[in-house]
Amino acid sequence: MIIAIDGPLASGKGTLARALALHFGLPHLDTGSIYRATALVLIKNNIDPNDKAAAIKAAQNLDMSNIIDSEIRTALVGAGASVVAAIPEVRKALFDFQRNFASNPKGAVLDGRDIGTVICPDADFKFFVTARPEVRAQRRLKELHAAGDNITIEELTAQIIERDYRDANRADAPLKPTETSIMLDTSDMGIDEVIAKAIATVENHKS
Ligand code: CDP
């Protein structure tokens, strides 16, 4: 069984993906982490994420084996990830890694922006997770502050607007639901409720 979960920044897709993977005993890939890791290579080497040639090279040579999670979770790396993710050759370089993960005989849960549309168009379940921008801003602010990132709500709101726009309007693999996506607006739901709803949907429809 393949479960695809897409949605914008801090919509709750990562938490939902981890919970579904645990519940159904499936491996989980947070595909945002590979775009973040690509951006981190550039940032660490003082290279602008807009430098296409360098971004493509970083994606082609990406080694996920020694990624430190806290290093890729910063707001700066998130913003860089969205920039490199708009480069078609970067997406192409990271495609096989994601497809290989999804071809695990057990199945898999993948979360990102283009899982239902490009990476796993034949997924058994496609969830599209959203929440109002101001709710997402508060969630992400809490996470970043807990991790020691001193970003302000104003800076973060500006980043969210920019990142949402770039992710949804790029030419290659923009963030969008498919005709069969199950829409989940998590703005007014606790995470336990979101997880229970998604599990019930899968339980009720899986063959
Ligand atoms: O956790 P958050 O929602 O902030 O973002 P993420 O899932 O870690 O992804 C970071 C960035 O990578 C996104 O803003 C997208 O531009 C890009 N991305 C993508 O283009 N396609 C994916 N499948 C996953 C992430």
PDB file of C-alpha atoms and ligand atoms in Angstrom:
ATOM      1  CA  MET A   1       0.000   0.000   0.000  1.00  0.00           C
ATOM      2  CA  ILE A   2       1.330   3.418  -0.962  1.00  0.00           C
ATOM      3  CA  ILE A   3       0.083   6.513   0.835  1.00  0.00           C
ATOM      4  CA  ALA A   4       0.926   9.896  -0.697  1.00  0.00           C
ATOM      5  CA  ILE A   5       0.618  13.000   1.459  1.00  0.00           C
ATOM      6  CA  ASP A   6       1.033  16.469   0.017  1.00  0.00           C
ATOM      7  CA  GLY A   7       0.488  19.914   1.414  1.00  0.00           C
ATOM      8  CA  PRO A   8       2.047  23.296   2.141  1.00  0.00           C
ATOM      9  CA  LEU A   9       4.484  24.272   4.879  1.00  0.00           C
ATOM     10  CA  ALA A  10       3.415  23.335   8.430  1.00  0.00           C
ATOM     11  CA  SER A  11       0.069  21.928   7.302  1.00  0.00           C
ATOM     12  CA  GLY A  12       0.625  18.855   9.482  1.00  0.00           C
ATOM     13  CA  LYS A  13       1.548  16.516   6.630  1.00  0.00           C
ATOM     14  CA  GLY A  14       4.794  15.311   8.210  1.00  0.00           C
ATOM     15  CA  THR A  15       3.180  14.429  11.531  1.00  0.00           C
ATOM     16  CA  LEU A  16       0.341  12.678   9.733  1.00  0.00           C
ATOM     17  CA  ALA A  17       2.770  10.772   7.501  1.00  0.00           C
ATOM     18  CA  ARG A  18       4.800   9.524  10.485  1.00  0.00           C
ATOM     19  CA  ALA A  19       1.633   8.443  12.324  1.00  0.00           C
ATOM     20  CA  LEU A  20       0.213   6.567   9.316  1.00  0.00           C
ATOM     21  CA  ALA A  21       3.555   4.839   8.698  1.00  0.00           C
ATOM     22  CA  LEU A  22       3.681   3.721  12.320  1.00  0.00           C
ATOM     23  CA  HIS A  23       0.065   2.561  12.347  1.00  0.00           C
ATOM     24  CA  PHE A  24       0.284   0.551   9.132  1.00  0.00           C
ATOM     25  CA  GLY A  25       3.874  -0.637   9.609  1.00  0.00           C
ATOM     26  CA  LEU A  26       5.150   1.087   6.478  1.00  0.00           C
ATOM     27  CA  PRO A  27       8.464   2.844   5.810  1.00  0.00           C
ATOM     28  CA  HIS A  28       8.215   6.645   5.650  1.00  0.00           C
ATOM     29  CA  LEU A  29      10.081   9.182   3.520  1.00  0.00           C
ATOM     30  CA  ASP A  30       9.884  12.904   4.242  1.00  0.00           C
ATOM     31  CA  THR A  31      10.776  14.024   0.712  1.00  0.00           C
ATOM     32  CA  GLY A  32      11.200  17.648   1.843  1.00  0.00           C
ATOM     33  CA  SER A  33      14.328  16.480   3.685  1.00  0.00           C
ATOM     34  CA  ILE A  34      16.156  15.765   0.412  1.00  0.00           C
ATOM     35  CA  TYR A  35      15.381  19.224  -0.972  1.00  0.00           C
ATOM     36  CA  ARG A  36      16.444  20.686   2.364  1.00  0.00           C
ATOM     37  CA  ALA A  37      19.656  18.624   2.321  1.00  0.00           C
ATOM     38  CA  THR A  38      20.427  19.886  -1.202  1.00  0.00           C
ATOM     39  CA  ALA A  39      19.948  23.486  -0.040  1.00  0.00           C
ATOM     40  CA  LEU A  40      22.119  22.874   3.032  1.00  0.00           C
ATOM     41  CA  VAL A  41      25.078  21.768   0.887  1.00  0.00           C
ATOM     42  CA  LEU A  42      24.901  25.127  -0.903  1.00  0.00           C
ATOM     43  CA  ILE A  43      24.378  27.235   2.218  1.00  0.00           C
ATOM     44  CA  LYS A  44      27.282  25.524   4.009  1.00  0.00           C
ATOM     45  CA  ASN A  45      29.526  26.377   1.077  1.00  0.00           C
ATOM     46  CA  ASN A  46      28.299  29.992   0.934  1.00  0.00           C
ATOM     47  CA  ILE A  47      26.646  29.391  -2.446  1.00  0.00           C
ATOM     48  CA  ASP A  48      23.358  31.149  -3.278  1.00  0.00           C
ATOM     49  CA  PRO A  49      20.543  28.554  -3.726  1.00  0.00           C
ATOM     50  CA  ASN A  50      19.651  30.465  -6.918  1.00  0.00           C
ATOM     51  CA  ASP A  51      22.926  29.271  -8.473  1.00  0.00           C
ATOM     52  CA  LYS A  52      21.377  26.672 -10.791  1.00  0.00           C
ATOM     53  CA  ALA A  53      24.523  24.828 -11.832  1.00  0.00           C
ATOM     54  CA  ALA A  54      25.665  24.444  -8.222  1.00  0.00           C
ATOM     55  CA  ALA A  55      22.181  23.339  -7.084  1.00  0.00           C
ATOM     56  CA  ILE A  56      21.996  20.684  -9.811  1.00  0.00           C
ATOM     57  CA  LYS A  57      25.463  19.394  -8.903  1.00  0.00           C
ATOM     58  CA  ALA A  58      24.524  19.276  -5.208  1.00  0.00           C
ATOM     59  CA  ALA A  59      21.357  17.283  -5.986  1.00  0.00           C
ATOM     60  CA  GLN A  60      23.187  14.873  -8.291  1.00  0.00           C
ATOM     61  CA  ASN A  61      25.832  14.167  -5.637  1.00  0.00           C
ATOM     62  CA  LEU A  62      23.534  14.197  -2.624  1.00  0.00           C
ATOM     63  CA  ASP A  63      24.447  11.803   0.172  1.00  0.00           C
ATOM     64  CA  MET A  64      21.623  11.443   2.699  1.00  0.00           C
ATOM     65  CA  SER A  65      23.600   9.096   4.960  1.00  0.00           C
ATOM     66  CA  ASN A  66      25.111  11.755   7.202  1.00  0.00           C
ATOM     67  CA  ILE A  67      22.395  14.394   7.351  1.00  0.00           C
ATOM     68  CA  ILE A  68      21.906  15.967  10.781  1.00  0.00           C
ATOM     69  CA  ASP A  69      18.189  16.630  11.200  1.00  0.00           C
ATOM     70  CA  SER A  70      18.544  19.839  13.238  1.00  0.00           C
ATOM     71  CA  GLU A  71      20.752  21.341  10.496  1.00  0.00           C
ATOM     72  CA  ILE A  72      18.127  20.933   7.770  1.00  0.00           C
ATOM     73  CA  ARG A  73      15.149  22.123   9.858  1.00  0.00           C
ATOM     74  CA  THR A  74      16.051  25.823  10.028  1.00  0.00           C
ATOM     75  CA  ALA A  75      13.906  28.488   8.330  1.00  0.00           C
ATOM     76  CA  LEU A  76      16.884  29.514   6.183  1.00  0.00           C
ATOM     77  CA  VAL A  77      17.328  25.978   4.831  1.00  0.00           C
ATOM     78  CA  GLY A  78      13.545  25.674   4.273  1.00  0.00           C
ATOM     79  CA  ALA A  79      13.563  28.836   2.166  1.00  0.00           C
ATOM     80  CA  GLY A  80      16.596  27.567   0.206  1.00  0.00           C
ATOM     81  CA  ALA A  81      14.883  24.204  -0.336  1.00  0.00           C
ATOM     82  CA  SER A  82      11.941  25.913  -2.009  1.00  0.00           C
ATOM     83  CA  VAL A  83      14.344  27.767  -4.344  1.00  0.00           C
ATOM     84  CA  VAL A  84      16.300  24.677  -5.447  1.00  0.00           C
ATOM     85  CA  ALA A  85      13.046  22.678  -5.728  1.00  0.00           C
ATOM     86  CA  ALA A  86      11.873  24.951  -8.549  1.00  0.00           C
ATOM     87  CA  ILE A  87      14.815  23.831 -10.749  1.00  0.00           C
ATOM     88  CA  PRO A  88      13.630  20.961 -12.991  1.00  0.00           C
ATOM     89  CA  GLU A  89      17.081  19.295 -13.147  1.00  0.00           C
ATOM     90  CA  VAL A  90      17.214  19.220  -9.345  1.00  0.00           C
ATOM     91  CA  ARG A  91      13.829  17.480  -9.229  1.00  0.00           C
ATOM     92  CA  LYS A  92      14.999  15.057 -11.923  1.00  0.00           C
ATOM     93  CA  ALA A  93      18.145  14.208  -9.950  1.00  0.00           C
ATOM     94  CA  LEU A  94      16.094  13.439  -6.824  1.00  0.00           C
ATOM     95  CA  PHE A  95      13.352  11.482  -8.632  1.00  0.00           C
ATOM     96  CA  ASP A  96      14.955   8.005  -8.644  1.00  0.00           C
ATOM     97  CA  PHE A  97      15.754   8.106  -4.930  1.00  0.00           C
ATOM     98  CA  GLN A  98      12.063   8.729  -4.186  1.00  0.00           C
ATOM     99  CA  ARG A  99      10.783   6.161  -6.712  1.00  0.00           C
ATOM    100  CA  ASN A 100      13.125   3.522  -5.312  1.00  0.00           C
ATOM    101  CA  PHE A 101      11.846   4.225  -1.830  1.00  0.00           C
ATOM    102  CA  ALA A 102       8.241   3.937  -3.025  1.00  0.00           C
ATOM    103  CA  SER A 103       8.926   0.614  -4.744  1.00  0.00           C
ATOM    104  CA  ASN A 104       9.560  -1.146  -1.410  1.00  0.00           C
ATOM    105  CA  PRO A 105       7.513  -4.375  -1.594  1.00  0.00           C
ATOM    106  CA  LYS A 106       5.842  -3.512   1.722  1.00  0.00           C
ATOM    107  CA  GLY A 107       4.624  -0.211   0.325  1.00  0.00           C
ATOM    108  CA  ALA A 108       5.445   3.189   1.789  1.00  0.00           C
ATOM    109  CA  VAL A 109       4.233   6.530   3.047  1.00  0.00           C
ATOM    110  CA  LEU A 110       5.789   9.570   1.348  1.00  0.00           C
ATOM    111  CA  ASP A 111       5.065  13.190   2.123  1.00  0.00           C
ATOM    112  CA  GLY A 112       5.953  16.284   0.119  1.00  0.00           C
ATOM    113  CA  ARG A 113       4.522  18.498  -2.598  1.00  0.00           C
ATOM    114  CA  ASP A 114       4.311  16.298  -5.704  1.00  0.00           C
ATOM    115  CA  ILE A 115       3.875  12.785  -4.335  1.00  0.00           C
ATOM    116  CA  GLY A 116       0.312  12.313  -5.594  1.00  0.00           C
ATOM    117  CA  THR A 117       0.990  14.070  -8.895  1.00  0.00           C
ATOM    118  CA  VAL A 118       4.516  13.008  -9.962  1.00  0.00           C
ATOM    119  CA  ILE A 119       6.299  10.576  -7.635  1.00  0.00           C
ATOM    120  CA  CYS A 120       3.440   8.132  -6.899  1.00  0.00           C
ATOM    121  CA  PRO A 121       0.565   9.008  -9.248  1.00  0.00           C
ATOM    122  CA  ASP A 122      -0.849   5.511  -8.697  1.00  0.00           C
ATOM    123  CA  ALA A 123      -0.761   5.672  -4.884  1.00  0.00           C
ATOM    124  CA  ASP A 124      -3.569   3.798  -3.121  1.00  0.00           C
ATOM    125  CA  PHE A 125      -4.384   6.872  -1.030  1.00  0.00           C
ATOM    126  CA  LYS A 126      -3.624  10.517  -1.668  1.00  0.00           C
ATOM    127  CA  PHE A 127      -4.126  13.003   1.110  1.00  0.00           C
ATOM    128  CA  PHE A 128      -3.900  16.747   0.536  1.00  0.00           C
ATOM    129  CA  VAL A 129      -3.357  18.435   3.870  1.00  0.00           C
ATOM    130  CA  THR A 130      -3.973  22.158   4.285  1.00  0.00           C
ATOM    131  CA  ALA A 131      -4.470  24.731   7.035  1.00  0.00           C
ATOM    132  CA  ARG A 132      -5.021  28.470   7.076  1.00  0.00           C
ATOM    133  CA  PRO A 133      -1.759  30.440   6.667  1.00  0.00           C
ATOM    134  CA  GLU A 134      -2.005  32.114  10.084  1.00  0.00           C
ATOM    135  CA  VAL A 135      -2.452  28.728  11.786  1.00  0.00           C
ATOM    136  CA  ARG A 136       0.540  27.321   9.903  1.00  0.00           C
ATOM    137  CA  ALA A 137       2.626  30.366  10.844  1.00  0.00           C
ATOM    138  CA  GLN A 138       1.925  29.855  14.547  1.00  0.00           C
ATOM    139  CA  ARG A 139       2.710  26.123  14.354  1.00  0.00           C
ATOM    140  CA  ARG A 140       6.004  26.640  12.548  1.00  0.00           C
ATOM    141  CA  LEU A 141       6.985  29.549  14.833  1.00  0.00           C
ATOM    142  CA  LYS A 142       6.596  27.261  17.841  1.00  0.00           C
ATOM    143  CA  GLU A 143       8.719  24.534  16.220  1.00  0.00           C
ATOM    144  CA  LEU A 144      11.454  26.936  15.142  1.00  0.00           C
ATOM    145  CA  HIS A 145      11.620  28.710  18.498  1.00  0.00           C
ATOM    146  CA  ALA A 146      11.784  25.357  20.294  1.00  0.00           C
ATOM    147  CA  ALA A 147      14.754  24.519  18.047  1.00  0.00           C
ATOM    148  CA  GLY A 148      16.499  27.799  18.938  1.00  0.00           C
ATOM    149  CA  ASP A 149      15.750  29.650  15.674  1.00  0.00           C
ATOM    150  CA  ASN A 150      14.952  33.292  16.571  1.00  0.00           C
ATOM    151  CA  ILE A 151      12.820  34.097  13.513  1.00  0.00           C
ATOM    152  CA  THR A 152       9.997  36.609  14.163  1.00  0.00           C
ATOM    153  CA  ILE A 153       6.343  36.040  13.228  1.00  0.00           C
ATOM    154  CA  GLU A 154       6.648  38.831  10.621  1.00  0.00           C
ATOM    155  CA  GLU A 155       9.683  37.234   8.949  1.00  0.00           C
ATOM    156  CA  LEU A 156       8.058  33.822   9.021  1.00  0.00           C
ATOM    157  CA  THR A 157       4.744  35.057   7.601  1.00  0.00           C
ATOM    158  CA  ALA A 158       6.637  36.702   4.735  1.00  0.00           C
ATOM    159  CA  GLN A 159       8.531  33.426   4.114  1.00  0.00           C
ATOM    160  CA  ILE A 160       5.312  31.409   4.145  1.00  0.00           C
ATOM    161  CA  ILE A 161       3.645  33.690   1.587  1.00  0.00           C
ATOM    162  CA  GLU A 162       6.725  33.527  -0.650  1.00  0.00           C
ATOM    163  CA  ARG A 163       7.208  29.769  -0.273  1.00  0.00           C
ATOM    164  CA  ASP A 164       3.493  28.944  -0.804  1.00  0.00           C
ATOM    165  CA  TYR A 165       3.486  31.058  -3.940  1.00  0.00           C
ATOM    166  CA  ARG A 166       6.699  29.578  -5.355  1.00  0.00           C
ATOM    167  CA  ASP A 167       5.705  25.968  -4.580  1.00  0.00           C
ATOM    168  CA  ALA A 168       2.231  26.307  -6.093  1.00  0.00           C
ATOM    169  CA  ASN A 169       3.190  28.309  -9.172  1.00  0.00           C
ATOM    170  CA  ARG A 170       6.444  26.769 -10.405  1.00  0.00           C
ATOM    171  CA  ALA A 171       6.260  25.179 -13.865  1.00  0.00           C
ATOM    172  CA  ASP A 172       7.637  21.793 -12.793  1.00  0.00           C
ATOM    173  CA  ALA A 173       5.585  19.702 -10.309  1.00  0.00           C
ATOM    174  CA  PRO A 174       3.659  22.515  -8.592  1.00  0.00           C
ATOM    175  CA  LEU A 175       1.869  21.759  -5.329  1.00  0.00           C
ATOM    176  CA  LYS A 176      -1.729  20.864  -6.163  1.00  0.00           C
ATOM    177  CA  PRO A 177      -4.304  18.206  -5.300  1.00  0.00           C
ATOM    178  CA  THR A 178      -5.290  15.542  -7.820  1.00  0.00           C
ATOM    179  CA  GLU A 179      -8.878  14.639  -8.750  1.00  0.00           C
ATOM    180  CA  THR A 180      -8.817  11.775  -6.271  1.00  0.00           C
ATOM    181  CA  SER A 181      -7.053  13.533  -3.387  1.00  0.00           C
ATOM    182  CA  ILE A 182      -8.721  13.343   0.005  1.00  0.00           C
ATOM    183  CA  MET A 183      -8.723  16.904   1.337  1.00  0.00           C
ATOM    184  CA  LEU A 184      -7.914  17.417   5.018  1.00  0.00           C
ATOM    185  CA  ASP A 185      -8.098  20.945   6.447  1.00  0.00           C
ATOM    186  CA  THR A 186      -6.328  20.716   9.800  1.00  0.00           C
ATOM    187  CA  SER A 187      -6.865  24.375  10.866  1.00  0.00           C
ATOM    188  CA  ASP A 188      -9.425  23.586  13.533  1.00  0.00           C
ATOM    189  CA  MET A 189      -8.508  19.984  14.322  1.00  0.00           C
ATOM    190  CA  GLY A 190      -6.085  18.611  16.893  1.00  0.00           C
ATOM    191  CA  ILE A 191      -3.411  16.345  15.425  1.00  0.00           C
ATOM    192  CA  ASP A 192      -4.962  13.253  17.074  1.00  0.00           C
ATOM    193  CA  GLU A 193      -8.233  13.985  15.297  1.00  0.00           C
ATOM    194  CA  VAL A 194      -6.457  14.405  11.950  1.00  0.00           C
ATOM    195  CA  ILE A 195      -4.628  11.099  12.418  1.00  0.00           C
ATOM    196  CA  ALA A 196      -7.794   9.245  13.466  1.00  0.00           C
ATOM    197  CA  LYS A 197      -9.681  10.586  10.455  1.00  0.00           C
ATOM    198  CA  ALA A 198      -6.965   9.550   8.011  1.00  0.00           C
ATOM    199  CA  ILE A 199      -6.611   6.081   9.563  1.00  0.00           C
ATOM    200  CA  ALA A 200     -10.385   5.578   9.378  1.00  0.00           C
ATOM    201  CA  THR A 201     -10.387   6.614   5.702  1.00  0.00           C
ATOM    202  CA  VAL A 202      -7.663   4.092   4.882  1.00  0.00           C
ATOM    203  CA  GLU A 203      -9.247   1.297   6.974  1.00  0.00           C
ATOM    204  CA  ASN A 204     -12.627   1.847   5.307  1.00  0.00           C
ATOM    205  CA  HIS A 205     -11.348   1.784   1.761  1.00  0.00           C
ATOM    206  CA  LYS A 206      -8.353  -0.490   1.628  1.00  0.00           C
ATOM    207  CA  SER A 207      -8.936  -3.718  -0.239  1.00  0.00           C
TER     208      SER A 207
HETATM  209  O1  CDP B   1       8.292  21.071   6.326  1.00  0.00           O
HETATM  210  P1  CDP B   1       7.915  22.104   5.313  1.00  0.00           P
HETATM  211  O2  CDP B   1       6.512  21.994   4.958  1.00  0.00           O
HETATM  212  O3  CDP B   1       8.427  23.433   5.682  1.00  0.00           O
HETATM  213  O4  CDP B   1       8.673  21.836   3.982  1.00  0.00           O
HETATM  214  P2  CDP B   1       9.389  20.539   3.488  1.00  0.00           P
HETATM  215  O5  CDP B   1       8.371  19.462   3.259  1.00  0.00           O
HETATM  216  O6  CDP B   1      10.536  20.217   4.363  1.00  0.00           O
HETATM  217  O7  CDP B   1       9.913  20.996   2.047  1.00  0.00           O
HETATM  218  C1  CDP B   1      10.803  22.076   1.876  1.00  0.00           C
HETATM  219  C2  CDP B   1      10.668  22.588   0.449  1.00  0.00           C
HETATM  220  O8  CDP B   1      11.074  21.545  -0.442  1.00  0.00           O
HETATM  221  C3  CDP B   1       9.258  22.953   0.016  1.00  0.00           C
HETATM  222  O9  CDP B   1       8.937  24.306   0.251  1.00  0.00           O
HETATM  223  C4  CDP B   1       9.244  22.630  -1.478  1.00  0.00           C
HETATM  224  O10 CDP B   1       9.680  23.712  -2.249  1.00  0.00           O
HETATM  225  C5  CDP B   1      10.282  21.537  -1.606  1.00  0.00           C
HETATM  226  N1  CDP B   1       9.679  20.218  -1.828  1.00  0.00           N
HETATM  227  C6  CDP B   1       9.253  19.896  -3.096  1.00  0.00           C
HETATM  228  O11 CDP B   1       9.336  20.708  -3.998  1.00  0.00           O
HETATM  229  N2  CDP B   1       8.752  18.650  -3.365  1.00  0.00           N
HETATM  230  C7  CDP B   1       8.635  17.751  -2.394  1.00  0.00           C
HETATM  231  N3  CDP B   1       8.159  16.538  -2.706  1.00  0.00           N
HETATM  232  C8  CDP B   1       9.021  18.060  -1.079  1.00  0.00           C
HETATM  233  C9  CDP B   1       9.532  19.324  -0.815  1.00  0.00           C
END
